[in-house]
GROMACS .gro file of C-alpha atoms in nm:
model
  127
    1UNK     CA    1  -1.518  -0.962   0.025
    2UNK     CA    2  -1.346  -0.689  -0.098
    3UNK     CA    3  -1.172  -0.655  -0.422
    4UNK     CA    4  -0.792  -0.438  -0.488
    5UNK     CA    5  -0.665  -0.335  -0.806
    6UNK     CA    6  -0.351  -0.162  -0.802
    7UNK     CA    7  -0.221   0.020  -1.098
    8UNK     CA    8   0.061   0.308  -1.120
    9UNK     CA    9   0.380   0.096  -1.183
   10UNK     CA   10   0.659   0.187  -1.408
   11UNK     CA   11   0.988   0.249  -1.481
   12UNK     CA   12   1.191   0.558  -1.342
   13UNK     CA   13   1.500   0.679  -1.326
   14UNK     CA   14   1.642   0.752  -0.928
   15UNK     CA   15   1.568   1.060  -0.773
   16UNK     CA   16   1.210   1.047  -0.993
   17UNK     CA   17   0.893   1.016  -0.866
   18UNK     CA   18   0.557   0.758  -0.904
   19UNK     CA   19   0.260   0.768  -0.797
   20UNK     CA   20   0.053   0.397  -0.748
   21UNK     CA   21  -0.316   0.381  -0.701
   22UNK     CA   22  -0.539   0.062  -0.559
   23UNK     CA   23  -0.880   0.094  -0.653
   24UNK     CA   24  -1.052  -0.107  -0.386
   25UNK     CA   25  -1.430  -0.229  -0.418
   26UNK     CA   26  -1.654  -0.412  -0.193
   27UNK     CA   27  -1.998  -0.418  -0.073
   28UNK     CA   28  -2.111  -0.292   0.209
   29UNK     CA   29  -1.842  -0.079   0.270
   30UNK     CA   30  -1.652  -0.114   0.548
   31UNK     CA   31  -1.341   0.093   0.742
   32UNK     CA   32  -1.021  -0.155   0.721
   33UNK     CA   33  -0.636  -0.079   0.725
   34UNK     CA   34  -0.510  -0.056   0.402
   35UNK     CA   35  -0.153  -0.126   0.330
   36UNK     CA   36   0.126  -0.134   0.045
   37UNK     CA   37   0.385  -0.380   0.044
   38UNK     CA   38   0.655  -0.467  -0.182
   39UNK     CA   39   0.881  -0.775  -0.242
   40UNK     CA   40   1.195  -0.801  -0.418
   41UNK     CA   41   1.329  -1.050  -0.644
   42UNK     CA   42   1.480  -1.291  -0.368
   43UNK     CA   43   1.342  -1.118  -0.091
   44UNK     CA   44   1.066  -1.138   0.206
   45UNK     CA   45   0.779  -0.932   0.092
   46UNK     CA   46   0.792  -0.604   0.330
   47UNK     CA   47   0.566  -0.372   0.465
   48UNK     CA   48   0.565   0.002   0.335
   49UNK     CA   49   0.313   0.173   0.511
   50UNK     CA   50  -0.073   0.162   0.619
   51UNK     CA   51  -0.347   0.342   0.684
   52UNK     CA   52  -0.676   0.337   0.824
   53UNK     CA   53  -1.015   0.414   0.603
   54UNK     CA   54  -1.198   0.489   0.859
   55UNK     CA   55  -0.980   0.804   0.943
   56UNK     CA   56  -0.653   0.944   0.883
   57UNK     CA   57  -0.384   0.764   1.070
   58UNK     CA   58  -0.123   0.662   0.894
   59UNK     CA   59   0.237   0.421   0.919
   60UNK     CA   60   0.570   0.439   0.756
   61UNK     CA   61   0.836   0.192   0.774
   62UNK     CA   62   1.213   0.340   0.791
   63UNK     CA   63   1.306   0.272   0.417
   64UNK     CA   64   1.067   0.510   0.294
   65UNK     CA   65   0.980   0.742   0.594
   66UNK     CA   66   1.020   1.109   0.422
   67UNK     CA   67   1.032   0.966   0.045
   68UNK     CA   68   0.673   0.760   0.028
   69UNK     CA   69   0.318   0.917   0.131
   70UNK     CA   70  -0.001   0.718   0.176
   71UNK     CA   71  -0.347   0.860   0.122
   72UNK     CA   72  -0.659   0.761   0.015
   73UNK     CA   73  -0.965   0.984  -0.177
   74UNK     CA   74  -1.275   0.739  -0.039
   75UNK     CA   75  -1.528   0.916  -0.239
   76UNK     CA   76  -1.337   0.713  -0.484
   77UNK     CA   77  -1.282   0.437  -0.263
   78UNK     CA   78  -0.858   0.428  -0.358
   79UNK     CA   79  -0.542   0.499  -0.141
   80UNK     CA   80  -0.232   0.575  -0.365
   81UNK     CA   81   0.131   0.565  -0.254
   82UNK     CA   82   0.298   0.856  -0.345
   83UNK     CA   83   0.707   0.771  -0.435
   84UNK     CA   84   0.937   1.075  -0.458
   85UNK     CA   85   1.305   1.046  -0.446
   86UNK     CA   86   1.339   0.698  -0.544
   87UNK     CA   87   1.622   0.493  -0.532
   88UNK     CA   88   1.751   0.167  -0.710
   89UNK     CA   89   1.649  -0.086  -0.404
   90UNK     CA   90   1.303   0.051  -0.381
   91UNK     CA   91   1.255  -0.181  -0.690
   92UNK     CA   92   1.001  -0.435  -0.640
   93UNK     CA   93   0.697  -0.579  -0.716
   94UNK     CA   94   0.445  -0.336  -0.520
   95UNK     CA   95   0.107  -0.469  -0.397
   96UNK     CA   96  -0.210  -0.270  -0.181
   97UNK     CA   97  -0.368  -0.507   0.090
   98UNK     CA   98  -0.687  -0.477   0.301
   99UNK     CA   99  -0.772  -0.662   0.631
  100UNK     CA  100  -1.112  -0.768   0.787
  101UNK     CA  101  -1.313  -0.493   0.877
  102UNK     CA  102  -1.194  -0.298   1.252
  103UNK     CA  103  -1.225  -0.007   1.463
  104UNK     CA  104  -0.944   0.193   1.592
  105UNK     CA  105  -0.694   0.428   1.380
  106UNK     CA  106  -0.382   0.229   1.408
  107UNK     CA  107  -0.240   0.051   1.120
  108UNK     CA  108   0.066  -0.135   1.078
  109UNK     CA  109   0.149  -0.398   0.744
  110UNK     CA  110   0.204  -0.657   0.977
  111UNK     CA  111   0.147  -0.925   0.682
  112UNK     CA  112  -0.051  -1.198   0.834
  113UNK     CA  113  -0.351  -0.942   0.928
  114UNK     CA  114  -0.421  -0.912   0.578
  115UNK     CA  115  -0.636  -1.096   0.425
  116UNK     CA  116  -0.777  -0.954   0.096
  117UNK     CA  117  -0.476  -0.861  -0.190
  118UNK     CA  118  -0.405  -0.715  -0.495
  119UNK     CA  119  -0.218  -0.840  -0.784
  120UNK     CA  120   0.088  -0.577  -0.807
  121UNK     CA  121   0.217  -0.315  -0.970
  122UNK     CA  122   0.608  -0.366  -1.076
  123UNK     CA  123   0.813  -0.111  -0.981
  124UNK     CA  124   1.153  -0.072  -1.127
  125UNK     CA  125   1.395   0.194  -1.030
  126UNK     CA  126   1.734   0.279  -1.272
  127UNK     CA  127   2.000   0.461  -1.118
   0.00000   0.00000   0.00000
């Protein structure tokens, strides 16, 4: 089982900057892709980008390729999601997601692989 806190959320104005964190805890530990998604009032909740504990490879969907960075400190066991530039439709509610333990260093928030979730972080962008 593994257990995701994410915390970070806020409001900002565009162009601004956030940084979200999701404290993950489980026992034993175990290498997983780790991903952030987000869903909009309204919308399909969407993939943001992933990576893999176990190592360093990481995944960026279009809408955020260049603005977002994923990374993850596992001596304290949390990957953050680092938001620069932000813009009004990059409001949502933001939530970190782990799937079964795996080898390999490719990641992708393909939603249905995930299995173990947080409870979100609202984002909320002002222009």
């Amino acid at each position: 089982q593994v257990q995701l806190v994410e915390s970070g959320g806020g409001s900002v104005q565009a162009g601004g900057s956030l940084r979200l964190s999701c404290a993950r805890s489980e026992f034993p530990f175990s290498s997983r892709c780790i991903s952030w998604f987000r869903q909009a009032p309204g919308k399909k909740r969407e993939g943001v980008a992933s990576i893999y504990s176990g190592g360093a490879s990481t995944f960026y969907a279009d809408s955020v390729k260049g603005r977002f960075t994923i990374s993850q400190d596992n001596a304290k066991n949390t990957v953050y999601l680092q938001m620069n530039s932000v813009k009004p439709e990059d409001t949502a509610m933001y939530y970190c997601a782990a799937t079964r333990p795996r080898f390999g260093p490719n990641c992708y928030p393909t939603i249905n692989e995930y299995n173990f979730w947080g409870q979100g972080t609202q984002v909320t962008v002002s222009a």
